[in-house]
Structures are given as structure tokens and as C-alpha cells.
mmCIF file of C-alpha atoms in Angstrom:
data_model
loop_
_atom_site.group_PDB
_atom_site.id
_atom_site.type_symbol
_atom_site.label_atom_id
_atom_site.label_comp_id
_atom_site.label_asym_id
_atom_site.label_seq_id
_atom_site.Cartn_x
_atom_site.Cartn_y
_atom_site.Cartn_z
ATOM 1 C CA MET A 1 29.735 -17.066 59.849
ATOM 2 C CA PRO A 2 28.322 -20.081 61.720
ATOM 3 C CA HIS A 3 30.193 -23.272 61.392
ATOM 4 C CA HIS A 4 28.006 -26.261 60.549
ATOM 5 C CA GLY A 5 30.701 -28.884 60.857
ATOM 6 C CA LEU A 6 31.309 -31.979 58.721
ATOM 7 C CA ALA A 7 27.685 -33.132 58.793
ATOM 8 C CA GLY A 8 26.523 -29.735 57.598
ATOM 9 C CA CYS A 9 28.982 -29.775 54.714
ATOM 10 C CA ARG A 10 27.823 -33.246 53.738
ATOM 11 C CA ALA A 11 24.229 -32.183 53.806
ATOM 12 C CA CYS A 12 24.972 -29.199 51.590
ATOM 13 C CA ALA A 13 26.947 -31.445 49.176
ATOM 14 C CA PHE A 14 24.077 -33.938 48.950
ATOM 15 C CA ALA A 15 21.644 -31.184 48.339
ATOM 16 C CA LEU A 16 23.722 -29.731 45.538
ATOM 17 C CA LEU A 17 24.137 -33.209 44.037
ATOM 18 C CA ALA A 18 20.321 -33.672 44.110
ATOM 19 C CA VAL A 19 19.796 -30.476 42.229
ATOM 20 C CA ILE A 20 22.376 -31.481 39.606
ATOM 21 C CA LEU A 21 20.877 -34.953 39.200
ATOM 22 C CA SER A 22 17.351 -33.563 38.932
ATOM 23 C CA PHE A 23 18.510 -31.451 36.038
ATOM 24 C CA PHE A 24 19.831 -34.473 34.146
ATOM 25 C CA THR A 25 17.062 -36.894 35.113
ATOM 26 C CA ALA A 26 14.072 -34.643 34.549
ATOM 27 C CA ALA A 27 11.065 -36.556 33.175
ATOM 28 C CA PRO A 28 11.899 -37.606 29.597
ATOM 29 C CA ALA A 29 9.603 -37.514 26.621
ATOM 30 C CA ARG A 30 6.998 -40.240 26.960
ATOM 31 C CA ALA A 31 7.868 -42.375 23.984
ATOM 32 C CA GLN A 32 8.015 -45.987 24.973
ATOM 33 C CA ILE A 33 11.414 -46.698 23.249
ATOM 34 C CA GLY A 34 13.192 -49.264 25.331
ATOM 35 C CA SER A 35 10.056 -50.290 27.225
ATOM 36 C CA ASP A 36 8.496 -53.730 26.906
ATOM 37 C CA ARG A 37 5.689 -52.304 24.724
ATOM 38 C CA TYR A 38 7.860 -50.485 22.154
ATOM 39 C CA ALA A 39 8.863 -51.726 18.758
ATOM 40 C CA ALA A 40 9.587 -50.006 15.431
ATOM 41 C CA PHE A 41 10.262 -51.022 11.866
ATOM 42 C CA VAL A 42 10.746 -48.881 8.767
ATOM 43 C CA MET A 43 11.147 -50.348 5.302
ATOM 44 C CA ASP A 44 11.491 -49.192 1.743
ATOM 45 C CA ALA A 45 8.467 -50.963 0.248
ATOM 46 C CA ASN A 46 10.021 -50.824 -3.275
ATOM 47 C CA THR A 47 13.150 -52.797 -2.353
ATOM 48 C CA ASN A 48 12.085 -54.542 0.890
ATOM 49 C CA GLU A 49 15.167 -53.023 2.559
ATOM 50 C CA PRO A 50 14.869 -52.238 6.340
ATOM 51 C CA ILE A 51 15.776 -48.705 7.264
ATOM 52 C CA VAL A 52 15.093 -48.763 11.048
ATOM 53 C CA SER A 53 14.574 -51.951 13.166
ATOM 54 C CA ILE A 54 14.182 -51.799 16.925
ATOM 55 C CA ALA A 55 12.703 -54.886 18.603
ATOM 56 C CA ALA A 56 11.118 -55.521 15.242
ATOM 57 C CA ASP A 57 10.796 -59.277 15.837
ATOM 58 C CA GLU A 58 9.580 -59.107 19.408
ATOM 59 C CA ARG A 59 5.984 -60.072 19.878
ATOM 60 C CA ARG A 60 3.504 -57.275 20.696
ATOM 61 C CA TYR A 61 -0.192 -56.853 20.860
ATOM 62 C CA PRO A 62 -1.552 -55.627 17.531
ATOM 63 C CA ALA A 63 -4.706 -53.966 18.868
ATOM 64 C CA SER A 64 -6.783 -52.577 15.946
ATOM 65 C CA LEU A 65 -3.939 -53.202 13.507
ATOM 66 C CA THR A 66 -5.568 -56.666 13.476
ATOM 67 C CA LYS A 67 -8.263 -55.109 11.313
ATOM 68 C CA MET A 68 -5.639 -54.790 8.486
ATOM 69 C CA MET A 69 -5.711 -58.621 8.246
ATOM 70 C CA THR A 70 -9.493 -58.729 8.397
ATOM 71 C CA LEU A 71 -9.517 -56.236 5.529
ATOM 72 C CA TYR A 72 -6.938 -58.266 3.566
ATOM 73 C CA MET A 73 -9.289 -61.284 3.821
ATOM 74 C CA ALA A 74 -12.282 -59.179 2.738
ATOM 75 C CA PHE A 75 -10.392 -57.790 -0.299
ATOM 76 C CA GLU A 76 -9.288 -61.268 -1.238
ATOM 77 C CA ALA A 77 -12.902 -62.485 -0.985
ATOM 78 C CA MET A 78 -13.930 -59.628 -3.315
ATOM 79 C CA ASP A 79 -11.283 -60.591 -5.867
ATOM 80 C CA ARG A 80 -12.523 -64.123 -5.847
ATOM 81 C CA GLY A 81 -16.152 -63.154 -6.262
ATOM 82 C CA ARG A 82 -17.264 -64.376 -2.900
ATOM 83 C CA LEU A 83 -18.022 -60.899 -1.601
ATOM 84 C CA SER A 84 -19.139 -57.647 -3.232
ATOM 85 C CA PRO A 85 -19.364 -54.103 -1.788
ATOM 86 C CA GLU A 86 -23.146 -54.476 -1.667
ATOM 87 C CA THR A 87 -23.180 -57.894 0.086
ATOM 88 C CA ARG A 88 -25.397 -57.699 3.182
ATOM 89 C CA ILE A 89 -23.488 -58.831 6.345
ATOM 90 C CA ARG A 90 -25.778 -60.145 9.059
ATOM 91 C CA VAL A 91 -24.938 -58.951 12.621
ATOM 92 C CA SER A 92 -24.983 -61.684 15.233
ATOM 93 C CA GLN A 93 -25.640 -61.243 18.943
ATOM 94 C CA ALA A 94 -21.909 -61.887 19.559
ATOM 95 C CA ALA A 95 -20.918 -59.247 17.092
ATOM 96 C CA ALA A 96 -23.390 -56.640 18.411
ATOM 97 C CA ALA A 97 -22.150 -57.191 21.939
ATOM 98 C CA ARG A 98 -18.527 -56.263 21.107
ATOM 99 C CA PRO A 99 -17.337 -53.299 23.263
ATOM 100 C CA PRO A 100 -16.381 -49.894 21.732
ATOM 101 C CA SER A 101 -15.187 -48.601 19.502
ATOM 102 C CA LYS A 102 -18.274 -49.611 17.523
ATOM 103 C CA LEU A 103 -21.091 -48.518 15.269
ATOM 104 C CA GLY A 104 -23.752 -49.702 17.610
ATOM 105 C CA LEU A 105 -25.079 -52.406 15.301
ATOM 106 C CA ARG A 106 -28.174 -54.274 16.469
ATOM 107 C CA ALA A 107 -28.300 -58.076 16.602
ATOM 108 C CA GLY A 108 -30.248 -59.325 13.599
ATOM 109 C CA SER A 109 -29.624 -56.186 11.501
ATOM 110 C CA THR A 110 -27.394 -56.130 8.384
ATOM 111 C CA ILE A 111 -24.660 -53.852 7.016
ATOM 112 C CA THR A 112 -23.172 -53.766 3.535
ATOM 113 C CA ALA A 113 -19.655 -54.988 3.078
ATOM 114 C CA ARG A 114 -18.645 -51.566 1.844
ATOM 115 C CA ASP A 115 -19.919 -49.828 4.946
ATOM 116 C CA ALA A 116 -18.316 -52.493 7.125
ATOM 117 C CA ILE A 117 -14.969 -51.930 5.434
ATOM 118 C CA LEU A 118 -15.231 -48.165 5.845
ATOM 119 C CA ALA A 119 -16.306 -48.579 9.537
ATOM 120 C CA LEU A 120 -13.129 -50.678 10.201
ATOM 121 C CA ILE A 121 -10.885 -48.093 8.511
ATOM 122 C CA THR A 122 -12.379 -44.942 9.989
ATOM 123 C CA LYS A 123 -14.055 -45.672 13.280
ATOM 124 C CA SER A 124 -12.180 -49.026 13.944
ATOM 125 C CA ALA A 125 -15.590 -50.503 14.706
ATOM 126 C CA ASN A 126 -15.311 -53.801 16.610
ATOM 127 C CA ASP A 127 -18.858 -54.852 16.005
ATOM 128 C CA ALA A 128 -18.489 -54.398 12.231
ATOM 129 C CA ALA A 129 -15.205 -56.317 12.330
ATOM 130 C CA ALA A 130 -16.701 -59.225 14.183
ATOM 131 C CA ALA A 131 -19.718 -59.388 11.813
ATOM 132 C CA LEU A 132 -17.390 -59.249 8.760
ATOM 133 C CA GLY A 133 -15.235 -62.003 10.211
ATOM 134 C CA GLU A 134 -18.137 -64.273 10.975
ATOM 135 C CA HIS A 135 -19.452 -63.756 7.410
ATOM 136 C CA LEU A 136 -16.146 -64.528 5.820
ATOM 137 C CA SER A 137 -15.616 -67.674 7.877
ATOM 138 C CA GLY A 138 -19.226 -68.790 7.552
ATOM 139 C CA SER A 139 -18.969 -69.675 11.224
ATOM 140 C CA THR A 140 -17.569 -67.945 14.252
ATOM 141 C CA GLU A 141 -15.130 -65.167 14.827
ATOM 142 C CA ALA A 142 -12.753 -67.646 16.434
ATOM 143 C CA ALA A 143 -12.828 -69.746 13.232
ATOM 144 C CA PHE A 144 -12.096 -66.598 11.282
ATOM 145 C CA GLY A 145 -9.091 -65.949 13.601
ATOM 146 C CA ARG A 146 -7.644 -69.359 12.607
ATOM 147 C CA MET A 147 -8.228 -68.438 8.929
ATOM 148 C CA MET A 148 -6.455 -65.126 9.465
ATOM 149 C CA THR A 149 -3.450 -66.832 11.078
ATOM 150 C CA THR A 150 -3.062 -69.342 8.242
ATOM 151 C CA ARG A 151 -3.219 -66.589 5.609
ATOM 152 C CA ALA A 152 -0.866 -64.368 7.597
ATOM 153 C CA ARG A 153 1.726 -67.178 7.715
ATOM 154 C CA SER A 154 1.453 -67.666 3.994
ATOM 155 C CA LEU A 155 2.333 -63.953 3.572
ATOM 156 C CA GLY A 156 5.507 -64.426 5.601
ATOM 157 C CA MET A 157 4.173 -63.172 8.947
ATOM 158 C CA SER A 158 5.795 -66.026 10.820
ATOM 159 C CA ARG A 159 5.470 -64.669 14.370
ATOM 160 C CA THR A 160 1.823 -63.576 14.200
ATOM 161 C CA THR A 161 -1.254 -65.252 15.689
ATOM 162 C CA PHE A 162 -4.763 -63.956 15.400
ATOM 163 C CA ARG A 163 -7.628 -64.832 17.622
ATOM 164 C CA ASN A 164 -10.330 -62.351 16.595
ATOM 165 C CA ALA A 165 -11.203 -59.978 13.752
ATOM 166 C CA SER A 166 -11.036 -56.706 15.734
ATOM 167 C CA GLY A 167 -7.877 -56.689 17.840
ATOM 168 C CA LEU A 168 -9.796 -56.647 21.145
ATOM 169 C CA PRO A 169 -7.630 -57.902 23.984
ATOM 170 C CA ASP A 170 -6.595 -61.531 23.833
ATOM 171 C CA PRO A 171 -3.313 -62.787 25.456
ATOM 172 C CA GLN A 172 -2.684 -65.054 22.511
ATOM 173 C CA GLN A 173 -3.170 -62.560 19.741
ATOM 174 C CA VAL A 174 0.301 -61.284 18.986
ATOM 175 C CA THR A 175 2.353 -59.951 16.119
ATOM 176 C CA THR A 176 5.579 -58.019 15.427
ATOM 177 C CA ALA A 177 6.427 -54.696 13.830
ATOM 178 C CA ARG A 178 8.155 -56.513 10.977
ATOM 179 C CA ASP A 179 5.066 -58.679 10.390
ATOM 180 C CA MET A 180 2.781 -55.748 10.337
ATOM 181 C CA ALA A 181 5.081 -53.996 7.788
ATOM 182 C CA ILE A 182 4.874 -57.131 5.656
ATOM 183 C CA LEU A 183 1.018 -56.975 5.854
ATOM 184 C CA SER A 184 1.012 -53.250 4.988
ATOM 185 C CA GLN A 185 3.127 -53.947 1.917
ATOM 186 C CA ALA A 186 0.889 -56.913 0.964
ATOM 187 C CA LEU A 187 -2.218 -54.704 1.109
ATOM 188 C CA VAL A 188 -0.571 -52.161 -1.253
ATOM 189 C CA ARG A 189 0.876 -54.748 -3.591
ATOM 190 C CA ASP A 190 -2.030 -57.283 -3.783
ATOM 191 C CA PHE A 191 -4.910 -54.781 -3.923
ATOM 192 C CA PRO A 192 -3.628 -51.651 -5.732
ATOM 193 C CA GLN A 193 -7.160 -50.297 -6.230
ATOM 194 C CA ARG A 194 -8.803 -51.395 -2.979
ATOM 195 C CA TYR A 195 -5.902 -49.976 -1.028
ATOM 196 C CA SER A 196 -7.433 -46.541 -1.641
ATOM 197 C CA TYR A 197 -9.987 -47.385 1.062
ATOM 198 C CA PHE A 198 -7.230 -46.565 3.543
ATOM 199 C CA SER A 199 -7.188 -42.947 2.388
ATOM 200 C CA VAL A 200 -10.815 -42.435 3.327
ATOM 201 C CA GLN A 201 -10.986 -40.094 6.297
ATOM 202 C CA SER A 202 -14.823 -40.136 6.816
ATOM 203 C CA PHE A 203 -18.015 -41.712 5.589
ATOM 204 C CA GLU A 204 -21.729 -41.305 6.080
ATOM 205 C CA TRP A 205 -23.464 -43.751 8.322
ATOM 206 C CA ARG A 206 -27.258 -43.408 8.834
ATOM 207 C CA GLY A 207 -27.073 -39.637 8.529
ATOM 208 C CA THR A 208 -24.030 -39.255 10.738
ATOM 209 C CA THR A 209 -20.496 -38.491 9.513
ATOM 210 C CA ILE A 210 -18.026 -41.039 10.931
ATOM 211 C CA SER A 211 -14.524 -39.564 11.056
ATOM 212 C CA GLY A 212 -11.267 -41.437 11.085
ATOM 213 C CA HIS A 213 -8.381 -41.613 13.573
ATOM 214 C CA ASN A 214 -5.414 -41.509 11.202
ATOM 215 C CA ARG A 215 -4.155 -37.946 11.470
ATOM 216 C CA LEU A 216 -1.129 -38.554 9.329
ATOM 217 C CA LEU A 217 -3.344 -38.312 6.292
ATOM 218 C CA ASP A 218 -3.663 -34.571 7.064
ATOM 219 C CA ASN A 219 -0.278 -33.943 8.683
ATOM 220 C CA TYR A 220 2.282 -35.807 6.681
ATOM 221 C CA PRO A 221 2.932 -35.073 2.947
ATOM 222 C CA GLY A 222 2.572 -38.267 0.909
ATOM 223 C CA ALA A 223 0.721 -40.304 3.564
ATOM 224 C CA ASP A 224 -2.011 -42.545 2.157
ATOM 225 C CA GLY A 225 -2.789 -45.059 4.990
ATOM 226 C CA ILE A 226 -2.790 -47.508 6.885
ATOM 227 C CA LYS A 227 -4.244 -48.065 10.425
ATOM 228 C CA THR A 228 -4.142 -46.942 14.020
ATOM 229 C CA GLY A 229 -4.671 -49.105 17.122
ATOM 230 C CA PHE A 230 -4.816 -49.017 20.900
ATOM 231 C CA ILE A 231 -5.507 -51.338 23.817
ATOM 232 C CA ASN A 232 -4.120 -50.855 27.291
ATOM 233 C CA ALA A 233 -1.648 -53.700 26.984
ATOM 234 C CA SER A 234 -0.215 -52.421 23.642
ATOM 235 C CA GLY A 235 -0.154 -48.642 24.037
ATOM 236 C CA PHE A 236 -0.791 -46.556 20.864
ATOM 237 C CA ASN A 237 0.140 -48.421 17.645
ATOM 238 C CA LEU A 238 0.345 -47.213 14.114
ATOM 239 C CA ALA A 239 1.133 -48.708 10.722
ATOM 240 C CA ALA A 240 1.705 -45.968 8.149
ATOM 241 C CA SER A 241 2.608 -45.715 4.532
ATOM 242 C CA ALA A 242 3.682 -42.699 2.460
ATOM 243 C CA MET A 243 4.808 -42.109 -1.137
ATOM 244 C CA ARG A 244 7.274 -39.474 -2.401
ATOM 245 C CA ASP A 245 8.587 -39.280 -5.976
ATOM 246 C CA GLY A 246 7.852 -42.976 -6.589
ATOM 247 C CA VAL A 247 9.368 -44.212 -3.291
ATOM 248 C CA ARG A 248 6.995 -45.851 -0.783
ATOM 249 C CA MET A 249 8.028 -46.013 2.795
ATOM 250 C CA ILE A 250 6.235 -48.093 5.451
ATOM 251 C CA ALA A 251 6.641 -47.459 9.156
ATOM 252 C CA VAL A 252 5.234 -49.441 12.059
ATOM 253 C CA VAL A 253 5.404 -48.376 15.746
ATOM 254 C CA PHE A 254 4.048 -50.121 18.775
ATOM 255 C CA GLY A 255 3.778 -48.748 22.299
ATOM 256 C CA GLY A 256 3.332 -45.001 22.017
ATOM 257 C CA ALA A 257 2.385 -43.250 25.265
ATOM 258 C CA SER A 258 -0.262 -41.151 23.442
ATOM 259 C CA SER A 259 -1.633 -40.915 19.919
ATOM 260 C CA TRP A 260 0.028 -37.550 19.440
ATOM 261 C CA GLU A 261 3.403 -38.780 20.516
ATOM 262 C CA ARG A 262 3.046 -41.938 18.417
ATOM 263 C CA ASP A 263 2.165 -39.882 15.327
ATOM 264 C CA SER A 264 5.072 -37.536 15.852
ATOM 265 C CA HIS A 265 7.477 -40.428 16.236
ATOM 266 C CA VAL A 266 6.153 -42.213 13.109
ATOM 267 C CA MET A 267 6.501 -38.967 11.068
ATOM 268 C CA ALA A 268 10.132 -38.618 12.226
ATOM 269 C CA LEU A 269 10.815 -42.249 11.263
ATOM 270 C CA LEU A 270 9.277 -41.750 7.832
ATOM 271 C CA ASP A 271 11.399 -38.615 7.455
ATOM 272 C CA ARG A 272 14.439 -40.689 8.192
ATOM 273 C CA GLY A 273 13.450 -43.342 5.709
ATOM 274 C CA PHE A 274 12.848 -40.803 2.905
ATOM 275 C CA ALA A 275 16.064 -38.956 3.783
ATOM 276 C CA GLU A 276 18.052 -42.094 3.222
ATOM 277 C CA ARG A 277 16.498 -42.395 -0.200
ATOM 278 C CA GLY A 278 17.171 -38.812 -1.024
ATOM 279 C CA ARG A 279 13.479 -37.895 -0.856
ATOM 280 C CA GLY A 280 13.570 -35.949 2.401
ATOM 281 C CA GLY A 281 13.369 -32.398 1.189
ATOM 282 C CA PRO A 282 12.669 -29.431 3.368
ATOM 283 C CA PRO A 283 9.312 -29.496 5.216
ATOM 284 C CA THR A 284 6.752 -27.005 4.110
ATOM 285 C CA ASP A 285 5.954 -24.015 6.334
ATOM 286 C CA MET A 286 2.756 -25.731 7.360
ATOM 287 C CA MET A 287 4.652 -28.845 8.451
ATOM 288 C CA MET A 288 7.234 -26.803 10.312
ATOM 289 C CA ALA A 289 4.569 -24.934 12.206
ATOM 290 C CA GLY A 290 2.752 -28.157 13.011
ATOM 291 C CA ARG A 291 5.916 -29.877 14.322
ATOM 292 C CA ARG A 292 7.711 -26.929 15.926
ATOM 293 C CA ASN A 293 6.631 -28.000 19.415
ATOM 294 C CA GLY A 294 6.500 -31.708 18.795
ATOM 295 C CA PRO A 295 9.018 -34.327 19.858
ATOM 296 C CA SER A 296 11.878 -34.994 17.478
ATOM 297 C CA LEU A 297 13.126 -38.436 16.589
ATOM 298 C CA VAL A 298 16.014 -37.995 19.028
ATOM 299 C CA GLY A 299 13.729 -36.540 21.702
ATOM 300 C CA THR A 300 11.594 -39.567 21.713
ATOM 301 C CA ALA A 301 14.422 -42.030 21.829
ATOM 302 C CA ASN A 302 15.401 -41.848 25.463
ATOM 303 C CA ALA A 303 15.923 -45.478 26.192
ATOM 304 C CA ALA A 304 16.910 -46.900 22.783
ATOM 305 C CA PRO A 305 20.146 -48.958 22.597
ATOM 306 C CA ALA A 306 23.219 -46.826 21.800
ATOM 307 C CA SER A 307 23.683 -48.514 18.431
ATOM 308 C CA ALA A 308 20.102 -47.817 17.445
ATOM 309 C CA LEU A 309 20.372 -44.178 18.589
ATOM 310 C CA ALA A 310 23.528 -43.721 16.580
ATOM 311 C CA ARG A 311 21.727 -44.821 13.454
ATOM 312 C CA LEU A 312 18.630 -42.744 14.193
ATOM 313 C CA GLN A 313 20.516 -39.601 15.090
ATOM 314 C CA ALA A 314 22.873 -39.697 12.112
ATOM 315 C CA PRO A 315 22.351 -36.516 10.059
ATOM 316 C CA PRO A 316 20.166 -37.255 6.994
ATOM 317 C CA PRO A 317 21.164 -36.133 3.482
ATOM 318 C CA ALA A 318 19.287 -33.304 1.853
ATOM 319 C CA GLY A 319 10.805 -33.280 -2.548
ATOM 320 C CA GLY A 320 7.666 -34.690 -1.524
ATOM 321 C CA SER A 321 4.341 -35.049 -3.139
ATOM 322 C CA VAL A 322 1.074 -34.439 -1.281
ATOM 323 C CA ARG A 323 -1.379 -37.242 -1.197
ATOM 324 C CA ARG A 324 -4.803 -36.986 -2.673
ATOM 325 C CA VAL A 325 -7.577 -37.894 -0.352
ATOM 326 C CA VAL A 326 -9.868 -40.459 -1.883
ATOM 327 C CA SER A 327 -13.456 -39.849 -0.812
ATOM 328 C CA ARG A 328 -14.896 -43.043 -2.344
ATOM 329 C CA PRO A 329 -12.543 -45.892 -3.224
ATOM 330 C CA ALA A 330 -12.701 -47.815 -6.492
ATOM 331 C CA ILE A 331 -14.587 -51.104 -6.301
ATOM 332 C CA ALA A 332 -13.539 -52.813 -9.457
ATOM 333 C CA ALA A 333 -11.551 -55.960 -8.933
ATOM 334 C CA PRO A 334 -7.873 -55.206 -9.484
ATOM 335 C CA ALA A 335 -5.306 -57.363 -11.177
ATOM 336 C CA ARG A 336 -3.242 -59.288 -8.557
ATOM 337 C CA THR A 337 0.452 -58.912 -8.351
ATOM 338 C CA PRO A 338 2.132 -62.003 -7.955
ATOM 339 C CA ALA A 339 5.130 -64.685 25.185
ATOM 340 C CA PRO A 340 3.961 -61.350 26.134
ATOM 341 C CA ARG A 341 1.914 -60.347 29.196
ATOM 342 C CA ALA A 342 -1.825 -60.839 29.348
ATOM 343 C CA ALA A 343 -3.773 -57.993 27.751
ATOM 344 C CA ALA A 344 -5.393 -55.498 29.996
#
């Protein structure tokens, strides 16, 4: 047998070490946990108790989750009689020029408030959002952003600043996962009838069916809203709400690497929340088949702090109701219940 000497032995040792290290450092699942874009917050909306909180008060870019605040302002205007579903919203040149996603509204045309609301929820249309914001402010979209910020602060969203109605990139438009959970809860609480808009998965616009982006409505038992979002600087965001046996859980995630990965992670977080409330239950065969090859909560938590991982990975205790899709939401006024990086 040839003798390679000390250098040869060292080379063999390093090669073996490289193989071993490659096994343990293979590319992890692409969830952004631990990155500067990731944040997560899960709360029991009935009790306001946090279930999961990771970087929940760190400022992030809201992307199209911003439209949740635009819709809050629209619903409030409806309650106060300043807006009706049939109100015609004029489209300005500035609104029509907003980049996609959009309906393709022409400057000088009009759209009903109802269609604008549905366009925000399903297609996340930036032109409709800008037009609605301008109408509600009676001025510019920038003025509406200031109104949004003032109202958000009054709701307790202390670390949120809005600059536009759509969520298009602006380095000064920031929020947190906790603040977006507060807004989600406020939409459910303050507009119990109008909240059903968030269950709409498609609507007809000029002979074309506009489909929504929120796949949790089909894939997670009990899901009934709220909103997806994406810009380059934020990654894939989602605020989600689900009900099981009278318990409402709200989950917000920022910074997913893809919409599929974000959705899987949010479903796992919701599972964790319901399990802690004794509402977990075994998934149906359909859900098991849909998730068999998807990332688990643990599998997407590569870089989370050890304390957070310990909480997330703890084995949950041992029903769930299936949501009813609302094809056309009620329009009657409900009784009211009382410094990140620049965006790409």
C-alpha cells in the first residue's frame, strides 16, 4: 500500500471532515426565521394573550398588509355614513399610474366603493387602493397616509407609520407583527359584518373573474381572512385569522421566502395556538395529504433563538370547524363594539 505521509493523512482527514460538515450544514428550509426580515406573532383574539412572539415589536415593511388599514378607514367611513358600497370613487392620474398589482383603472374613470374594497382584498390592487385613499382623505394619498397613521396609533399600533394606501415600497412605511395583529383584531371586533369581506375569494370585474391570493381560506380549517403581502424588501407577509369552537386565533408572519413557505409556517403557528387552547384536534385526511410534504413548524425554524425554539417545539396537547366562504358580504352597518433598510 502506498504511503502518502503526514500531508496525505491530513488531506484525507480534511476531506472526511468536509463530508461530515456538509451533512450537517446542508441548505436549510428557506423560512426567514432569524433573518432581518422575519417576525411572527400569534395571539388568542378572545383573551389578547400572546401565544408566540418572535421579533414581534421590530419594525418591518407591511407591504400589502397596509391595505388592511385602508379598509379599516373605509369601513369606518361606511359606519359614519360618509361612504356607501355604491359610492363612485374617481380615479386620478396618480392612482391610475400605480404599478401592479392593479386592476388597470383609467384616469378619469370611476369605480364603486364595493368593487374597490373587493379589489383590495382579492387582487390587492394598488390603483384601487390609491383611489380609495384619495377619496377618503378628500385630498392626496400622502394626506391619507397621515390619517391612517393617526388612526392606527389610536388603536394601539404604536410602532406603525403609513405613507400610502397600498403598501408599495416606502422606506418610512413600517409596522410590526404585533401591531398588525392588533389591526386584525380591530377589524374583526369593530366591523363584525363587514369583516366577511375578507372571506371573499373572487369577484367579477367587467366580465372577468378576479381571484384572491389567500390560500389559507381553502387549505386551513376555520380560516376566514385576512391579508397577504409582498415587496422585495419585506419578503412574503401574511396576517391570518381562524376560528375553532369559539376560539379565534390571529397569526402574523413577516419575511417568508415564498408564499408557499409563508403559508405553511402560518398554518403551523395557528396549529400551535389552537393546540394550546385545546382546539388542535387531528387534521383531516385532506389536510394531512396537503401538508405531508410541507415544512413543519420546527423545519422552518432554523435560526430562531433557542428559547423561542423550545417554546415552538414543545409537544402540543391533544376539533375544528370549517369556515363558510362568503360570496357576497353583508353591507348593512354593524353595531360597533366598544429604522429598517430602504425598500427595494
